Short mmCIF file of C-alpha atoms in Angstrom, two decimals:
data_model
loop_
_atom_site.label_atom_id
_atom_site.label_comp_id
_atom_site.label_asym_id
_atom_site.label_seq_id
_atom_site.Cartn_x
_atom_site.Cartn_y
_atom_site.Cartn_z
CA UNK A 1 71.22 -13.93 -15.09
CA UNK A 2 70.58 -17.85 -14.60
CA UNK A 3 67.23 -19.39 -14.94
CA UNK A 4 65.78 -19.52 -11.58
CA UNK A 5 64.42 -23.51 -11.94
CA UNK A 6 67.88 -24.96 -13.40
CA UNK A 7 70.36 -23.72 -10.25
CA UNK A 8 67.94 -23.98 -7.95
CA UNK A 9 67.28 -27.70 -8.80
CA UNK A 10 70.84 -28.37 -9.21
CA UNK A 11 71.69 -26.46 -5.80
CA UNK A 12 68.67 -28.52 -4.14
CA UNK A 13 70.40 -31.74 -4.98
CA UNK A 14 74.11 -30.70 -4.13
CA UNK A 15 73.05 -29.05 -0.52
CA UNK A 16 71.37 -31.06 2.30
CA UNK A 17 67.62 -29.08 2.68
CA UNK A 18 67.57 -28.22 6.30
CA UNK A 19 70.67 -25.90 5.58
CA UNK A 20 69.87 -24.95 2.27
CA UNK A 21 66.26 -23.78 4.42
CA UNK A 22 68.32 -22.03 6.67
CA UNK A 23 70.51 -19.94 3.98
CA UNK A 24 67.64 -19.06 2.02
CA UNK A 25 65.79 -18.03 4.81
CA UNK A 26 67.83 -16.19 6.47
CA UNK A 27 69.14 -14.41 3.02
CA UNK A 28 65.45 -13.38 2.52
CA UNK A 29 64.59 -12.26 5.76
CA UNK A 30 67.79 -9.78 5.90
CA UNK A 31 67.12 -8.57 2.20
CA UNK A 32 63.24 -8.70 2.35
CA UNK A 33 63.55 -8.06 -1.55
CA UNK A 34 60.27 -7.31 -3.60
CA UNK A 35 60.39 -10.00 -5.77
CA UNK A 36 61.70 -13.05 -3.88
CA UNK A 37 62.61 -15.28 -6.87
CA UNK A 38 64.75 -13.23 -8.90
CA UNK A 39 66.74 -12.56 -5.63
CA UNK A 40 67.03 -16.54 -4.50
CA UNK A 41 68.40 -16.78 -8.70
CA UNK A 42 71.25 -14.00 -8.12
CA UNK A 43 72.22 -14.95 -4.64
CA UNK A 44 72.73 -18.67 -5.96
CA UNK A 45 74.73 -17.38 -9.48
CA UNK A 46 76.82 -14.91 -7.29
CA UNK A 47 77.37 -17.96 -4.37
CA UNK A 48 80.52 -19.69 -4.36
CA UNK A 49 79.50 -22.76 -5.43
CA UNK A 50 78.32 -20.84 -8.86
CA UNK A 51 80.53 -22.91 -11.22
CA UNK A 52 79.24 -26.21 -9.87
CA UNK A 53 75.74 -25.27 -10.72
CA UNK A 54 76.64 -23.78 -13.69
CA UNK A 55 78.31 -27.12 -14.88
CA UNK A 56 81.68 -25.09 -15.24
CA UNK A 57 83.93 -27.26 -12.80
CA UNK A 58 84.98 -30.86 -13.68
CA UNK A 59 83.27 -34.01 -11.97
CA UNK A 60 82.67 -34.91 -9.01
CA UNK A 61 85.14 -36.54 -6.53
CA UNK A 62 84.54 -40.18 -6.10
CA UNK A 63 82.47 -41.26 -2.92
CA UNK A 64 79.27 -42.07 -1.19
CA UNK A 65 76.57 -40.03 -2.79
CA UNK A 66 75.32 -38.38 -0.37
CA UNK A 67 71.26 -39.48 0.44
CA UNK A 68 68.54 -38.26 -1.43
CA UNK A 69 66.76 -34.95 -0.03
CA UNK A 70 63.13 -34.68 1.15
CA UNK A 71 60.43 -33.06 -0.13
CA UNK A 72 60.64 -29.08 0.61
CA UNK A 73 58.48 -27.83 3.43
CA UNK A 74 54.89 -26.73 1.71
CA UNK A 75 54.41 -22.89 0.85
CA UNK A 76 57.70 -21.84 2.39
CA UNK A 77 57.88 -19.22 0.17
CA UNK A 78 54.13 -18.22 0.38
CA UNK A 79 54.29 -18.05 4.08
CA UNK A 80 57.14 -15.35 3.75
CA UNK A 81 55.34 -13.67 1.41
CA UNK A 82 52.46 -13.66 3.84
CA UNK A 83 54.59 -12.56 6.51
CA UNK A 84 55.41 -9.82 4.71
CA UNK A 85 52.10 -8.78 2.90
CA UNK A 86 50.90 -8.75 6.98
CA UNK A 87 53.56 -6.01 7.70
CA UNK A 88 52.37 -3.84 4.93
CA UNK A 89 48.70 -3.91 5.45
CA UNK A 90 49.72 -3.31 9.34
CA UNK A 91 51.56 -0.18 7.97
CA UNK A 92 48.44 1.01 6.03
CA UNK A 93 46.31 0.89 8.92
CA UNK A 94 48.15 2.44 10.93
CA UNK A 95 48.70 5.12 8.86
CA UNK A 96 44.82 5.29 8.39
CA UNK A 97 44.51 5.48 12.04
CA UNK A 98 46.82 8.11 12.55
CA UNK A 99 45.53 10.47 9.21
CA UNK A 100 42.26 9.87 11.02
CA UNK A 101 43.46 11.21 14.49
CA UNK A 102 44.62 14.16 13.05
CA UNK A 103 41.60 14.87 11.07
CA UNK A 104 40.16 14.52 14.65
CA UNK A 105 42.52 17.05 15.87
CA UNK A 106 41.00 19.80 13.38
CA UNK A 107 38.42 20.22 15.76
CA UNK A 108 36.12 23.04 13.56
CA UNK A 109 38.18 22.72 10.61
CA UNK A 110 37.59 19.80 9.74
CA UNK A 111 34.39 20.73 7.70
CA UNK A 112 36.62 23.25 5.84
CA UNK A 113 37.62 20.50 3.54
CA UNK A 114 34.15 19.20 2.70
CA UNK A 115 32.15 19.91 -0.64
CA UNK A 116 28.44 21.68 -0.97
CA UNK A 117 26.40 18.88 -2.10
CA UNK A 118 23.78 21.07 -4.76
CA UNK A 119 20.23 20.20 -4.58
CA UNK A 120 20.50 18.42 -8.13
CA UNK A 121 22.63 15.61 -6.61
CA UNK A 122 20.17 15.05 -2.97
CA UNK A 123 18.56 12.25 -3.54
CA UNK A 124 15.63 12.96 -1.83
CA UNK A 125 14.78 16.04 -4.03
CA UNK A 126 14.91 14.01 -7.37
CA UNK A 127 13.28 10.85 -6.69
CA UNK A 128 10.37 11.74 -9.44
CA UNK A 129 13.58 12.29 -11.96
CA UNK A 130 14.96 8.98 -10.94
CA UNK A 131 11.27 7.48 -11.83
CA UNK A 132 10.93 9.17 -15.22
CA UNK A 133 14.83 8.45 -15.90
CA UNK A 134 13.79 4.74 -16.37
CA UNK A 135 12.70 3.85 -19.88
CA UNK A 136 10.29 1.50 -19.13
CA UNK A 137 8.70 3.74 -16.11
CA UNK A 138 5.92 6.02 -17.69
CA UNK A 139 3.21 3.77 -18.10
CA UNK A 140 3.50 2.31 -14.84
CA UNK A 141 3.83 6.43 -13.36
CA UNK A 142 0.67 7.02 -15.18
CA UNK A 143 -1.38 4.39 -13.82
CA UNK A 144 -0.11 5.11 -10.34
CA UNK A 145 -1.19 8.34 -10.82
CA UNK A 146 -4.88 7.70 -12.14
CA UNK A 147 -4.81 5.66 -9.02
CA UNK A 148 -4.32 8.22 -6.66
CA UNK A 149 -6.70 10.44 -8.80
CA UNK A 150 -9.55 8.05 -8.21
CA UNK A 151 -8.94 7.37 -4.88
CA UNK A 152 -8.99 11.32 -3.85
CA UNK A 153 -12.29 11.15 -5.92
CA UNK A 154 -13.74 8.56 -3.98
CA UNK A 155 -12.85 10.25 -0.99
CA UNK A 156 -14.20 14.15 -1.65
CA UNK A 157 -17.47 12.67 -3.47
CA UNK A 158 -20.51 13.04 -0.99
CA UNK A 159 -21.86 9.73 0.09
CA UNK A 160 -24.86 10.07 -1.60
CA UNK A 161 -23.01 10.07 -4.90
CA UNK A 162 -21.05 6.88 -3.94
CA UNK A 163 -21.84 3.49 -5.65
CA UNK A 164 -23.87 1.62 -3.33
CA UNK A 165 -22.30 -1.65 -1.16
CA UNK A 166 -24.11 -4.74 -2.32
CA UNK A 167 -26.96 -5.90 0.16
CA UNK A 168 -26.30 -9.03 1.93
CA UNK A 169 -28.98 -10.91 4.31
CA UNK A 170 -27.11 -14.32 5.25
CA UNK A 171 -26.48 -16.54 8.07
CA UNK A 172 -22.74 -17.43 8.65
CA UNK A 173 -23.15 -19.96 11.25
CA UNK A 174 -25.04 -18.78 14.17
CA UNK A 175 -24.65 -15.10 13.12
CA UNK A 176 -27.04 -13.62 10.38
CA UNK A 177 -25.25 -10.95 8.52
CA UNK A 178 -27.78 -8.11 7.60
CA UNK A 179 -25.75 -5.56 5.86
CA UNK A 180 -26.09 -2.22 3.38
CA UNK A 181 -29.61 -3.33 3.07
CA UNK A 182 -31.29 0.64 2.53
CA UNK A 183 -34.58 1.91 1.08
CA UNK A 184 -35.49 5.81 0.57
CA UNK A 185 -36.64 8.37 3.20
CA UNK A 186 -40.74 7.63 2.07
CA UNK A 187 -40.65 4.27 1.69
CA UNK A 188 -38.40 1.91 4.02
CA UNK A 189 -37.28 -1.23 3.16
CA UNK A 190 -38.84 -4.01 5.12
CA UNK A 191 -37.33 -7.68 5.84
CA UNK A 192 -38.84 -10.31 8.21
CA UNK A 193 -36.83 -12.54 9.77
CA UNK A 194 -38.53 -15.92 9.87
CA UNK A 195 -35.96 -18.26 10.41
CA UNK A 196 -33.86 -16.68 13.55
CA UNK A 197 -33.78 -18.49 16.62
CA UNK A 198 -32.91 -18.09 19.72
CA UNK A 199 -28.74 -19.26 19.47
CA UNK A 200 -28.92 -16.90 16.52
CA UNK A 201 -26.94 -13.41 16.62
CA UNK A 202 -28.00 -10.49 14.36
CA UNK A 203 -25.36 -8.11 13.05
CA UNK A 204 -27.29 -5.43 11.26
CA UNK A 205 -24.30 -2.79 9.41
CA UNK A 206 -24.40 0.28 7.57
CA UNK A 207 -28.32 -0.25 6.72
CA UNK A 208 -30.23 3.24 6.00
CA UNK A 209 -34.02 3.41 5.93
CA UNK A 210 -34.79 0.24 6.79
CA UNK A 211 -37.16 -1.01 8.92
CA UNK A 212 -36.39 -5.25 10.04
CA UNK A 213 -38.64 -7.11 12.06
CA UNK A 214 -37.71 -10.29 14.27
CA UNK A 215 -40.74 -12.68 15.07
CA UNK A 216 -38.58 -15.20 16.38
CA UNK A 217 -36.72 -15.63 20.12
CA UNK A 218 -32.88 -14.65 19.69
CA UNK A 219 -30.03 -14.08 21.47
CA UNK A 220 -28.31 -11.28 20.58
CA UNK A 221 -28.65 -7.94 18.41
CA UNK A 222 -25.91 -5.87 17.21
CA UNK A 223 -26.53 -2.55 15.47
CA UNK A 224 -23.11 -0.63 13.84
CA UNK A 225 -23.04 2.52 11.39
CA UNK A 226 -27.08 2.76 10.84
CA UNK A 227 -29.01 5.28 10.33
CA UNK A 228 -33.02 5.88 9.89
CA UNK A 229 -33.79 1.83 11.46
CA UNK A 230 -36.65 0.40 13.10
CA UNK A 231 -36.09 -2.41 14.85
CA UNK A 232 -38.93 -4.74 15.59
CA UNK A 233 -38.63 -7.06 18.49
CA UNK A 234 -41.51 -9.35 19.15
CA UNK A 235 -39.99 -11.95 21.98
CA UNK A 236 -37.95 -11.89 24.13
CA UNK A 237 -33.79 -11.06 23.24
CA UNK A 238 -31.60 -13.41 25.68
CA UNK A 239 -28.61 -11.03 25.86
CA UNK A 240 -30.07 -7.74 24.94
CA UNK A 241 -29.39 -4.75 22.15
CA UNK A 242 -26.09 -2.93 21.06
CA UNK A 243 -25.68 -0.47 19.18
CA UNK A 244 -22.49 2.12 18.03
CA UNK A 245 -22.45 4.65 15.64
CA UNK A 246 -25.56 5.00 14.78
CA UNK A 247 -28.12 7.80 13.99
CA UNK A 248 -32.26 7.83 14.58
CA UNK A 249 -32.93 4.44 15.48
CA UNK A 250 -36.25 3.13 16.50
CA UNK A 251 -36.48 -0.55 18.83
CA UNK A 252 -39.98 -2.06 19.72
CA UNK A 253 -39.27 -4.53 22.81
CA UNK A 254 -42.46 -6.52 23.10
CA UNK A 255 -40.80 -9.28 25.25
CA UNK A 256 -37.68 -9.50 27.88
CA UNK A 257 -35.40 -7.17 26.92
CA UNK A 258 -32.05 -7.56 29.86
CA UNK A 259 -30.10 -5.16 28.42
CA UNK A 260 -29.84 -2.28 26.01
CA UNK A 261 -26.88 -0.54 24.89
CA UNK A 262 -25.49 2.67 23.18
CA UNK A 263 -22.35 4.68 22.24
CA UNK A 264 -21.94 7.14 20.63
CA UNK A 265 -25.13 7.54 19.13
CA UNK A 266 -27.90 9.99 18.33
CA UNK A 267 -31.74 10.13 18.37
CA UNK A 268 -32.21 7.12 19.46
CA UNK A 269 -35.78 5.70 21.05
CA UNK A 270 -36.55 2.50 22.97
CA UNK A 271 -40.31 1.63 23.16
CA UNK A 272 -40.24 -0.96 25.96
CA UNK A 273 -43.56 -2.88 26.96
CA UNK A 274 -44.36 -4.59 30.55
CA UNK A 275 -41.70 -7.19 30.16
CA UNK A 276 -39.57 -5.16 29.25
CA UNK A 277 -39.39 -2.70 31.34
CA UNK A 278 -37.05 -3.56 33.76
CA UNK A 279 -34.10 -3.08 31.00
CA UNK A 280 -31.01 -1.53 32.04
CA UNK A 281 -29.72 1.17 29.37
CA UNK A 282 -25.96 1.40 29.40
CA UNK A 283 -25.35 5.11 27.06
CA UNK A 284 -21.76 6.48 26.73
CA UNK A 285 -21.29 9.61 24.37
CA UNK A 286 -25.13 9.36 22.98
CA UNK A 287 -27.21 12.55 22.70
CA UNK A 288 -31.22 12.64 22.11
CA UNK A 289 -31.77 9.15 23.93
CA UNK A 290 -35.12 8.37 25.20
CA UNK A 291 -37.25 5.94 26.81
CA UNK A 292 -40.99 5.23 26.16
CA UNK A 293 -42.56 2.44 28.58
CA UNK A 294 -46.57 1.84 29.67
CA UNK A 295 -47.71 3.46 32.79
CA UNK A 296 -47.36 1.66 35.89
CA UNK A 297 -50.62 2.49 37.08
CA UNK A 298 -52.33 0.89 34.00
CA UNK A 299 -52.35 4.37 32.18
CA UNK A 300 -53.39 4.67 28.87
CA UNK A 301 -50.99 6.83 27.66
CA UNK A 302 -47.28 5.71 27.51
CA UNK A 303 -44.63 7.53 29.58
CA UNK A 304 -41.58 9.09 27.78
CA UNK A 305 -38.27 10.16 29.57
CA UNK A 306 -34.96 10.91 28.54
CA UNK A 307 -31.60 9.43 28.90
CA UNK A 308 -29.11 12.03 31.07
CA UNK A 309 -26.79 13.47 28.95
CA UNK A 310 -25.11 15.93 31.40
CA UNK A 311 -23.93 14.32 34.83
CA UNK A 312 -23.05 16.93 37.74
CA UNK A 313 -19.78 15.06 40.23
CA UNK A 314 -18.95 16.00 43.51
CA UNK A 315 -16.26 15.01 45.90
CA UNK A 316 -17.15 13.62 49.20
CA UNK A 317 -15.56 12.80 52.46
CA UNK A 318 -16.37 9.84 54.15
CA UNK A 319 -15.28 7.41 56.30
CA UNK A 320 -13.73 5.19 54.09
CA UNK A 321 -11.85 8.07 52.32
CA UNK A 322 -12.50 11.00 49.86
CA UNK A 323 -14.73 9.10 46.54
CA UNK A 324 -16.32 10.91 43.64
CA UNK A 325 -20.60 10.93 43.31
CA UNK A 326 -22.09 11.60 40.20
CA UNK A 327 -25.66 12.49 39.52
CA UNK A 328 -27.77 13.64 36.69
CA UNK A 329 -28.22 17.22 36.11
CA UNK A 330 -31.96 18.23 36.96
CA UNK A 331 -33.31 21.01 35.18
CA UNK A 332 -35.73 23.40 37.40
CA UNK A 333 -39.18 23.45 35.37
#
């Protein structure tokens, strides 16, 4: 067999290139061989113009020689091997497609073929083998789990037992931020404060036995998640009083007091004086609730009345349409 490069060059320089194009292509494109060069090389040896490129004949005839060919056309032969690498991927996939189809066509049986995946390889039942699998894993599984230890701890240990929040008696602005600030059941911690005004808000939080007192004109009071406060108010409160989630808490209104407000509290008492006591109470889900104010008649002792807790509704028709009246629940004596 002939080197491929020397009779190809040769032939490239005898033959114009448009036909030699044409021959080659049209040789390849019948044969479609699997390797395209060694076919070109034996198609040129077994051509009949073999002994010229071989160098066997004698010289050439005297004449014109003929001009001197162009360049070949870029990747001719890479865009037939293209051509063809196209037709056998087009093959494969269809071939896919139709071994698909007739898995498709098993209907039932086409689980028959599948295998019974064992616990030992489900991911999701091993993922605590995957941890201890890495070398480099069991100090970091052990403090994760001391972590979760503690935190269950922290959780299932009574609140008494707890480590107290520090105390904190600041003012952020125009808010003073009274919070965790607790004494014991004999002896209640006591804080005056001096320096509120009246654009100043109070946010008093998770304080227990504690007793705070409020010389000053304010504008707002905010009670959240107390329990065992007394609240000492002596001017007036702009806004009014809120309070939510708290238990057993005690407020002195001496001056205006607009409004007062609680949910979803408990034992709750609001000692309102002649200035105060035109205050509208606002309750929602509060039990024990209860109202001490001076007798209108100039009394001497204070009258005390509770908060309705249980509401009786009734449907009635009227000229407007059908509308729902509730009422307190009065109790025959």
């Amino acid at each position: 067999m002939l080197k491929m490069e020397e009779p190809l060059q040769q032939y490239l320089v005898a033959k114009n290139i448009p036909d030699l194009m044409n021959e080659m292509a049209e040789v390849l494109m019948d044969a479609r061989p699997e390797n395209i060069y060694e076919h070109l090389a034996e198609w040129l040896e077994s051509s009949s113009d073999a002994d010229t490129l071989t160098g066997a004949a004698g010289p050439k005839k005297a004449g014109i020689p003929p001009p001197p060919p162009p360049p070949p056309p870029p990747a001719f032969f890479d865009n037939l091997l293209g051509k063809s690498k196209a037709t056998d991927d087009a093959a494969k996939a269809a071939a896919q497609r139709a071994a698909l189809f007739a898995d498709i066509a098993k209907g039932v049986d086409i689980s028959k073929g599948l295998r019974k995946v064992s616990d030992s390889e489900k991911r999701h039942k091993n993922r605590d083998k995957e941890e201890v699998g890495k070398a480099t894993d069991f100090a970091e599984l052990e403090r994760r789990k001391a972590l979760r230890q503690e935190e269950l701890e922290r959780k299932q240990r009574p609140q008494s037992q707890q480590a107290p929040k520090p105390a904190k008696l600041v003012l952020e602005g125009k808010q003073w931020k009274i919070e965790n600030q607790a004494g014991t059941r004999s002896v209640k911690k006591h804080d005056v404060l001096a320096d509120a005004n009246m654009t100043h808000c109070l946010y008093v939080s998770e304080c227990e036995n504690y007793f705070l007192e409020v010389p000053e004109k304010v504008n707002m009071i905010i009670l959240s998640e107390c329990k065992n406060v007394d609240l000492m108010l002596h001017k007036d409160v702009v806004s009014g009083v809120e309070m939510s989630k708290a238990v057993k808490i005690q407020v002195q209104a001496c001056g205006n007091l607009p409004s007062f407000i609680v949910d979803r509290c408990d034992e709750v008492t609001l000692y309102a004086s002649d200035q105060s006591r035109n205050v509208e109470i606002t309750s929602c889900a509060s039990t024990c609730v209860n109202v001490t104010f001076p007798d209108a008649e100039g009394g001497e002792d204070p009258i005390e009345k509770p908060v309705p807790e249980q509401f009786v509704t009734t449907i009635e028709i009227t000229d407007s349409g059908p509308k729902l009246v509730t009422k307190p629940m009065e109790h025959a004596a």
